[in-house]
Short mmCIF file of C-alpha atoms in Angstrom, two decimals:
data_model
loop_
_atom_site.label_atom_id
_atom_site.label_comp_id
_atom_site.label_asym_id
_atom_site.label_seq_id
_atom_site.Cartn_x
_atom_site.Cartn_y
_atom_site.Cartn_z
CA MET A 492 8.41 29.60 3.34
CA ASN A 493 9.34 32.26 5.86
CA THR A 494 7.14 31.26 8.79
CA ARG A 495 9.21 30.76 11.93
CA ILE A 496 8.28 27.57 13.70
CA LYS A 497 9.78 26.15 16.87
CA PRO A 498 10.30 22.54 15.75
CA GLY A 499 10.44 20.99 19.21
CA SER A 500 7.26 22.52 20.60
CA PHE A 501 5.28 22.13 17.38
CA PHE A 502 6.29 18.49 16.95
CA ALA A 503 5.46 17.78 20.61
CA LEU A 504 2.06 19.43 20.15
CA LEU A 505 1.34 17.33 17.06
CA THR A 506 2.41 14.15 18.84
CA HIS A 507 0.25 14.84 21.90
CA SER A 508 -2.69 15.84 19.70
CA LYS A 509 -2.46 12.66 17.62
CA THR A 510 -2.17 10.48 20.70
CA MET A 511 -5.15 12.13 22.37
CA LEU A 512 -7.31 12.05 19.25
CA LEU A 513 -6.48 8.43 18.49
CA ALA A 514 -7.32 7.50 22.09
CA ILE A 515 -10.65 9.34 21.83
CA ALA A 516 -11.35 7.67 18.47
CA LEU A 517 -10.63 4.25 20.00
CA LEU A 518 -12.96 4.96 22.91
CA LEU A 519 -15.69 6.11 20.52
CA ILE A 520 -15.29 2.98 18.41
CA MET A 521 -15.57 0.82 21.53
CA ALA A 522 -18.61 2.80 22.69
CA ASN A 523 -20.23 2.36 19.26
CA LEU A 524 -19.60 -1.38 19.37
CA TYR A 525 -21.05 -1.54 22.88
CA VAL A 526 -24.19 0.39 21.87
CA PHE A 527 -24.57 -1.74 18.74
CA ASN A 528 -24.30 -4.91 20.83
CA GLU A 529 -26.80 -3.58 23.38
CA THR A 530 -29.26 -2.74 20.60
CA ARG A 531 -28.92 -6.23 19.16
CA GLN A 532 -29.30 -7.83 22.59
CA LEU A 533 -32.38 -5.71 23.27
CA ALA A 534 -34.04 -6.82 20.04
CA ARG A 535 -33.05 -10.44 20.61
CA SER A 536 -34.20 -10.46 24.24
CA TYR A 537 -37.62 -9.09 23.35
CA SER A 538 -38.06 -11.77 20.67
CA GLU A 539 -36.91 -14.48 23.08
CA GLN A 540 -39.20 -13.19 25.79
CA GLN A 541 -42.13 -13.11 23.40
CA ASN A 542 -41.41 -16.66 22.20
CA GLN A 543 -40.97 -18.01 25.72
CA ALA A 544 -44.05 -16.20 26.97
CA THR A 545 -46.09 -17.53 24.06
CA TRP A 546 -45.05 -21.17 24.54
CA ASN A 547 -45.06 -21.38 28.35
CA LEU A 548 -48.24 -19.39 28.76
CA PHE A 549 -49.92 -21.39 26.03
CA GLN A 550 -49.20 -24.62 27.90
CA LEU A 551 -50.29 -23.13 31.23
CA ASN A 552 -53.42 -21.68 29.66
CA LYS A 553 -54.29 -25.01 28.08
CA GLU A 554 -54.01 -27.00 31.32
CA PHE A 555 -55.56 -24.28 33.47
CA SER A 556 -58.62 -23.83 31.24
CA SER A 557 -59.14 -27.61 31.05
CA LEU A 558 -58.99 -27.84 34.84
CA ILE A 559 -61.59 -25.08 35.24
CA ALA A 560 -63.88 -26.73 32.69
CA ILE A 561 -64.01 -30.14 34.40
CA THR A 562 -63.79 -29.12 38.07
CA PRO A 563 -67.61 -28.62 38.44
CA PHE A 564 -68.02 -32.31 37.45
CA ALA A 565 -65.36 -33.66 39.82
CA LEU A 566 -67.94 -35.59 41.91
CA GLU A 567 -69.87 -37.05 38.99
CA ASN A 568 -67.79 -40.23 38.77
CA SER A 569 -64.26 -41.55 39.19
CA PHE A 570 -63.36 -40.65 35.59
CA TYR A 571 -64.00 -36.95 36.18
CA SER A 572 -62.46 -37.14 39.62
CA ASN A 573 -59.26 -38.55 38.17
CA ARG A 574 -59.31 -36.02 35.32
CA VAL A 575 -59.61 -33.13 37.81
CA ALA A 576 -56.72 -34.49 39.91
CA LEU A 577 -54.59 -34.95 36.80
CA GLY A 578 -55.54 -31.49 35.53
CA TYR A 579 -54.56 -29.94 38.83
CA GLU A 580 -51.16 -31.69 38.77
CA LEU A 581 -50.52 -30.69 35.16
CA THR A 582 -51.43 -27.06 35.85
CA TRP A 583 -49.22 -27.12 38.94
CA SER A 584 -46.30 -28.47 36.89
CA ARG A 585 -46.82 -25.74 34.24
CA PHE A 586 -46.67 -23.08 36.95
CA ASP A 587 -43.52 -24.65 38.37
CA HIS A 588 -41.93 -24.89 34.92
CA LEU A 589 -42.76 -21.27 34.17
CA LEU A 590 -41.17 -20.10 37.42
CA ASN A 591 -38.12 -22.35 37.66
CA ALA A 592 -37.13 -23.70 34.24
CA ARG A 593 -33.92 -22.23 32.79
CA GLU A 594 -35.54 -21.50 29.43
CA SER A 595 -37.96 -19.18 31.24
CA ASP A 596 -35.23 -17.04 32.79
CA SER A 597 -35.40 -14.32 30.15
CA PHE A 598 -39.18 -14.09 30.47
CA MET A 599 -39.03 -14.02 34.27
CA LYS A 600 -36.53 -11.14 34.20
CA LEU A 601 -39.26 -8.84 32.91
CA ALA A 602 -40.23 -6.32 35.55
CA GLY A 603 -42.98 -7.76 37.78
CA SER A 604 -43.32 -11.11 35.98
CA ARG A 605 -41.79 -13.35 38.63
CA GLU A 606 -43.62 -11.58 41.45
CA PHE A 607 -46.97 -11.86 39.70
CA PHE A 608 -46.70 -15.55 38.80
CA THR A 609 -45.20 -16.47 42.19
CA ASP A 610 -48.16 -14.87 43.97
CA LEU A 611 -50.59 -16.51 41.53
CA PHE A 612 -48.96 -19.91 42.10
CA GLN A 613 -49.11 -19.53 45.88
CA ARG A 614 -52.83 -18.75 45.75
CA TYR A 615 -53.29 -21.68 43.40
CA ASN A 616 -51.58 -23.99 45.93
CA GLN A 617 -53.86 -22.70 48.69
CA LEU A 618 -56.83 -24.16 46.80
CA GLU A 619 -55.39 -27.68 46.81
CA PRO A 620 -56.99 -28.73 50.16
CA ASP A 621 -60.38 -27.66 48.82
CA LEU A 622 -59.88 -29.94 45.83
CA TRP A 623 -59.25 -33.05 47.94
CA THR A 624 -62.12 -32.33 50.36
CA LEU A 625 -64.90 -31.79 47.82
CA SER A 626 -68.17 -33.31 49.10
CA ASN A 627 -70.91 -31.76 46.99
CA LYS A 628 -71.67 -30.08 43.69
CA GLU A 629 -71.77 -26.59 45.22
CA GLN A 630 -68.21 -26.92 46.57
CA ALA A 631 -67.00 -28.10 43.16
CA VAL A 632 -68.61 -25.13 41.40
CA ASN A 633 -67.21 -22.74 44.03
CA LEU A 634 -63.70 -24.20 43.53
CA ALA A 635 -64.07 -23.85 39.77
CA ASN A 636 -65.05 -20.19 40.23
CA GLN A 637 -61.99 -19.53 42.41
CA LEU A 638 -59.75 -21.21 39.86
CA ASP A 639 -61.42 -19.17 37.13
CA GLY A 640 -60.69 -15.99 39.11
CA LEU A 641 -56.99 -16.83 39.13
CA TYR A 642 -57.18 -17.74 35.47
CA GLN A 643 -58.82 -14.41 34.57
CA GLU A 644 -56.10 -12.51 36.47
CA MET A 645 -53.49 -14.37 34.47
CA LEU A 646 -55.25 -13.60 31.18
CA LEU A 647 -55.54 -9.93 32.12
CA TYR A 648 -51.83 -9.75 32.98
CA VAL A 649 -50.81 -11.46 29.75
CA THR A 650 -53.16 -9.35 27.65
CA HIS A 651 -51.91 -6.17 29.29
CA ASN A 652 -48.18 -6.92 29.06
CA PHE A 653 -47.84 -8.83 25.81
CA ARG A 654 -50.10 -6.99 23.44
CA VAL A 655 -48.43 -5.09 20.54
CA LYS A 656 -48.12 -1.85 22.49
CA SER A 657 -47.77 -3.25 25.96
CA PRO A 658 -45.87 -1.34 28.68
CA ILE A 659 -43.00 -3.81 28.35
CA TYR A 660 -42.92 -3.28 24.60
CA GLN A 661 -43.08 0.50 25.01
CA GLN A 662 -40.33 0.42 27.63
CA GLN A 663 -38.08 -1.54 25.32
CA MET A 664 -38.94 0.78 22.44
CA GLU A 665 -37.82 3.73 24.58
CA GLN A 666 -34.61 1.90 25.35
CA ALA A 667 -34.12 1.19 21.64
CA LYS A 668 -34.68 4.88 20.78
CA LEU A 669 -32.21 5.94 23.45
CA LEU A 670 -29.63 3.49 22.13
CA THR A 671 -30.24 4.69 18.57
CA HIS A 672 -29.80 8.34 19.54
CA THR A 673 -26.70 7.46 21.53
CA GLN A 674 -25.25 5.61 18.56
CA ILE A 675 -25.96 8.57 16.24
CA ILE A 676 -24.19 10.93 18.65
CA LEU A 677 -21.23 8.57 19.06
CA THR A 678 -20.96 8.08 15.30
CA SER A 679 -21.04 11.86 14.76
CA LEU A 680 -18.35 12.34 17.39
CA LEU A 681 -16.29 9.60 15.78
CA LEU A 682 -16.63 11.29 12.38
CA ILE A 683 -15.62 14.65 13.86
CA CYS A 684 -12.69 13.00 15.60
CA ALA A 685 -11.64 11.34 12.33
CA LEU A 686 -11.78 14.71 10.54
CA ILE A 687 -9.67 16.31 13.27
CA VAL A 688 -7.18 13.43 13.10
CA GLY A 689 -7.02 13.90 9.33
CA TYR A 690 -6.42 17.63 9.78
CA VAL A 691 -3.69 17.01 12.37
CA LEU A 692 -2.04 14.50 10.03
CA HIS A 693 -2.25 17.12 7.27
CA LEU A 694 -0.57 19.66 9.56
CA GLU A 695 2.11 17.11 10.39
CA SER A 696 2.63 16.40 6.71
CA GLU A 697 2.94 20.13 5.97
CA TYR A 698 5.30 20.56 8.90
CA ASN A 699 7.48 17.64 7.78
CA LYS A 700 7.50 19.10 4.28
CA TYR A 701 8.55 22.44 5.73
CA LEU A 702 11.39 20.77 7.64
CA ALA A 703 12.48 18.84 4.54
CA LEU A 704 12.58 22.00 2.41
CA THR A 705 14.02 24.43 4.97
CA ASP A 706 17.58 25.01 6.13
CA SER A 707 17.57 24.49 9.90
CA LEU A 708 20.16 27.20 10.61
CA THR A 709 19.06 30.12 8.43
CA LYS A 710 15.35 29.15 8.14
CA ILE A 711 15.37 29.80 4.38
CA PRO A 712 14.63 27.14 1.72
CA ASN A 713 17.36 24.53 1.21
CA ARG A 714 18.90 22.74 -1.76
CA LEU A 715 15.96 20.34 -2.11
CA ALA A 716 13.54 23.27 -2.31
CA MET A 717 15.74 24.94 -4.93
CA THR A 718 15.83 21.72 -6.95
CA GLU A 719 12.02 21.39 -6.87
CA ASP A 720 11.43 25.04 -7.81
CA ALA A 721 13.99 25.02 -10.63
CA ASN A 722 12.69 21.76 -12.10
CA LYS A 723 9.12 23.12 -12.06
CA ARG A 724 10.25 26.12 -14.10
CA ILE A 725 12.18 23.87 -16.46
CA ASP A 726 9.15 21.57 -16.91
CA ASN A 727 6.97 24.62 -17.61
CA GLU A 728 9.64 26.04 -19.96
CA THR A 729 9.70 29.28 -17.96
CA ALA A 730 12.86 31.32 -18.53
CA PHE A 731 14.88 32.12 -15.41
CA THR A 732 18.42 32.75 -14.19
CA ILE A 733 20.14 30.81 -11.44
CA CYS A 734 22.75 32.65 -9.41
CA LEU A 735 25.22 30.74 -7.23
CA ILE A 736 26.90 32.68 -4.42
CA ASP A 737 29.98 31.52 -2.52
CA LEU A 738 31.20 33.38 0.59
CA ASN A 739 34.92 33.94 -0.01
CA ASN A 740 36.35 34.45 3.46
CA PHE A 741 33.82 32.43 5.44
CA LYS A 742 36.38 29.73 6.36
CA HIS A 743 38.65 32.40 7.84
CA ILE A 744 35.79 33.70 10.04
CA ASN A 745 34.92 30.18 11.11
CA ASP A 746 38.51 29.27 11.97
CA GLN A 747 39.41 32.53 13.73
CA TYR A 748 36.21 33.29 15.65
CA GLY A 749 34.61 29.87 16.00
CA HIS A 750 31.61 28.04 14.57
CA GLN A 751 29.13 30.24 16.43
CA ALA A 752 30.55 33.26 14.58
CA GLY A 753 30.18 31.28 11.35
CA ASP A 754 26.53 30.59 12.18
CA ILE A 755 25.91 34.29 12.84
CA THR A 756 27.52 35.14 9.50
CA LEU A 757 25.31 32.71 7.58
CA GLN A 758 22.16 33.88 9.38
CA THR A 759 22.97 37.54 8.75
CA ILE A 760 23.62 37.07 5.03
CA ALA A 761 20.51 34.90 4.65
CA LYS A 762 18.42 37.62 6.29
CA ARG A 763 19.87 40.28 3.98
CA PHE A 764 19.16 38.11 0.94
CA GLU A 765 15.58 37.55 2.15
CA GLN A 766 15.05 41.30 2.40
CA THR A 767 15.81 41.64 -1.33
CA GLN A 768 13.32 38.98 -2.46
CA SER A 769 10.30 41.23 -2.98
CA ALA A 770 12.34 43.93 -4.76
CA LEU A 771 14.10 41.47 -7.06
CA ASN A 772 11.17 39.06 -7.49
CA CYS A 773 13.44 36.14 -6.69
CA ASN A 774 13.78 33.14 -4.40
CA VAL A 775 16.73 32.63 -2.04
CA TYR A 776 18.14 29.24 -0.94
CA ARG A 777 21.03 27.96 1.14
CA ILE A 778 22.32 24.98 -0.78
CA GLY A 779 25.10 23.88 1.56
CA GLY A 780 27.99 25.16 3.67
CA ASP A 781 28.73 28.77 2.69
CA GLU A 782 26.92 28.54 -0.66
CA PHE A 783 23.62 30.19 -1.53
CA ALA A 784 21.51 30.09 -4.68
CA ILE A 785 19.04 32.61 -6.05
CA LEU A 786 16.44 31.97 -8.75
CA LEU A 787 15.74 35.17 -10.68
CA HIS A 788 12.76 35.52 -12.95
CA HIS A 789 13.52 36.28 -16.58
CA SER A 790 14.26 39.97 -17.16
CA PRO A 791 16.23 42.16 -19.59
CA GLN A 792 20.04 42.35 -19.26
CA ARG A 793 19.93 45.79 -17.63
CA ASP A 794 17.46 44.65 -15.00
CA MET A 795 19.64 41.62 -14.34
CA GLU A 796 22.66 43.87 -13.72
CA GLU A 797 20.60 45.96 -11.31
CA ALA A 798 19.55 42.80 -9.50
CA LEU A 799 23.19 41.75 -9.15
CA ASN A 800 24.12 45.18 -7.80
CA THR A 801 21.34 44.85 -5.23
CA LEU A 802 22.69 41.46 -4.17
CA LEU A 803 26.23 42.86 -3.97
CA GLN A 804 24.97 45.57 -1.62
CA CYS A 805 24.19 42.82 0.89
CA PHE A 806 27.97 42.70 1.50
CA ASP A 807 28.53 46.45 1.93
CA GLU A 808 28.00 46.34 5.69
CA GLN A 809 30.30 44.26 7.84
CA ILE A 810 28.97 41.27 9.77
CA MET A 811 28.39 41.99 13.46
CA LEU A 812 29.70 39.01 15.41
CA ALA A 813 29.51 40.71 18.81
CA THR A 814 28.81 44.13 20.28
CA SER A 815 32.30 45.43 19.49
CA LEU A 816 33.33 42.94 16.81
CA SER A 817 32.49 43.09 13.12
CA VAL A 818 34.16 41.52 10.10
CA PRO A 819 34.00 42.19 6.35
CA LEU A 820 32.61 39.55 4.02
CA THR A 821 32.98 39.10 0.27
CA ALA A 822 31.41 36.69 -2.20
CA SER A 823 31.72 35.32 -5.71
CA PHE A 824 28.77 35.06 -8.07
CA GLY A 825 28.12 32.72 -10.98
CA LEU A 826 25.12 32.93 -13.32
CA ALA A 827 23.45 30.59 -15.78
CA ARG A 828 20.31 31.25 -17.81
CA PHE A 829 17.62 28.79 -18.79
CA PRO A 830 17.29 27.79 -21.58
CA ILE A 831 20.23 29.70 -23.14
CA GLN A 832 23.02 28.15 -21.06
CA GLY A 833 21.41 24.83 -20.19
CA THR A 834 18.20 22.86 -20.54
CA THR A 835 18.55 20.80 -17.36
CA LEU A 836 19.26 21.79 -13.79
CA ASN A 837 22.55 19.90 -13.77
CA GLU A 838 23.73 21.80 -16.85
CA LEU A 839 22.72 25.13 -15.32
CA LEU A 840 24.46 24.37 -12.01
CA LYS A 841 27.60 23.24 -13.81
CA THR A 842 27.71 26.45 -15.87
CA ALA A 843 26.94 28.73 -12.91
CA ASP A 844 29.52 26.93 -10.77
CA ALA A 845 32.20 27.35 -13.45
CA ASN A 846 31.39 31.06 -13.81
CA MET A 847 31.48 31.50 -10.03
CA TYR A 848 34.93 29.92 -9.66
CA ARG A 849 36.25 31.84 -12.65
CA MET A 850 35.16 35.01 -10.87
CA LYS A 851 36.59 33.86 -7.51
CA PHE A 852 40.09 33.37 -8.87
CA SER A 853 40.20 36.21 -11.43
CA THR A 854 39.64 39.25 -9.17
CA ARG A 855 41.04 40.55 -5.93
CA ASP A 856 37.73 42.10 -4.89
CA PRO A 857 35.15 39.69 -6.25
CA SER A 858 32.39 41.00 -4.01
CA ARG A 859 32.02 44.01 -6.28
CA GLN A 860 32.02 42.13 -9.60
CA GLY A 861 29.75 39.54 -11.16
CA ASN A 862 30.03 37.28 -14.13
CA THR A 863 26.92 37.93 -16.17
CA GLN A 864 28.08 36.76 -19.55
CA SER A 865 25.72 34.60 -21.55
CA LYS A 866 26.97 31.88 -23.80
#
């Protein structure tokens, strides 16, 4: 993985993105819950209003219609006179209950309901003196007609506002549609937000994987990446050669010129190794300290020797530590082939390490020689 990423800025971007997206998701969830609750309340309120309207208006209608029916006979005898007085009081109490009882609050909150029934009740009260001053049949009939006029207004209002497709019903249906559309939009936004959060988490996972498999100094794959790649080839029974490289005089550079010079040396060599990857069809790793590893695909012996010569050429030029300061660098190589010299990664590393140290201590100029023997 050769992509150069600035860890600090990328991690900060991921953190801010996750925080923002999670906050948006939380807001959308809360908005969805609010819309859901409003939709439920709307449906419940309409049912409650219908039930209350049905019961209260039924009682008012019953008493009102009875009063109208017997009012023309109010002067016939004391029985009818008492019935009319009682009917008036019962109708009055039904009006009062409709306007002031707590169970009628939901019904009275409907637009125009309280105003209409308050006005109707006031006009009903204005007829009370006429009731107590009746003196002839004509006055009784006239009072009954006036009461019937109020009654017909009430029936017209109820019929108009509480039929199946009344304005109140249609208004609440529009509100329900608006809430439904709002909920669909909010749910869609929540889904999109969840997908984006998932994608950001995927990016974070990939980034963390990159950090776990990449050497922070040289930006090339590290020992863990080498272990994974080698074990995959072993599991697939794919022949390959592992080459361990140890920088011989790296400690001298580090001690004499400082750790910054050592870092420059490692970065320079890593870059040179990277530049050979496409030509050699290999993978380069820094496995710790001044040690590198290279996984070479299976090839004939002659091609392997050419590959080693190419790697040795990485040490021909001196390492530039500063504008006017350069130092030579040498290295020791140790090879091990799968499956000839080992069937597990530990066996291959042990063999390659032994070959590398045999080379390190057997030559004075190990940077120009490589141990390629196969056992």
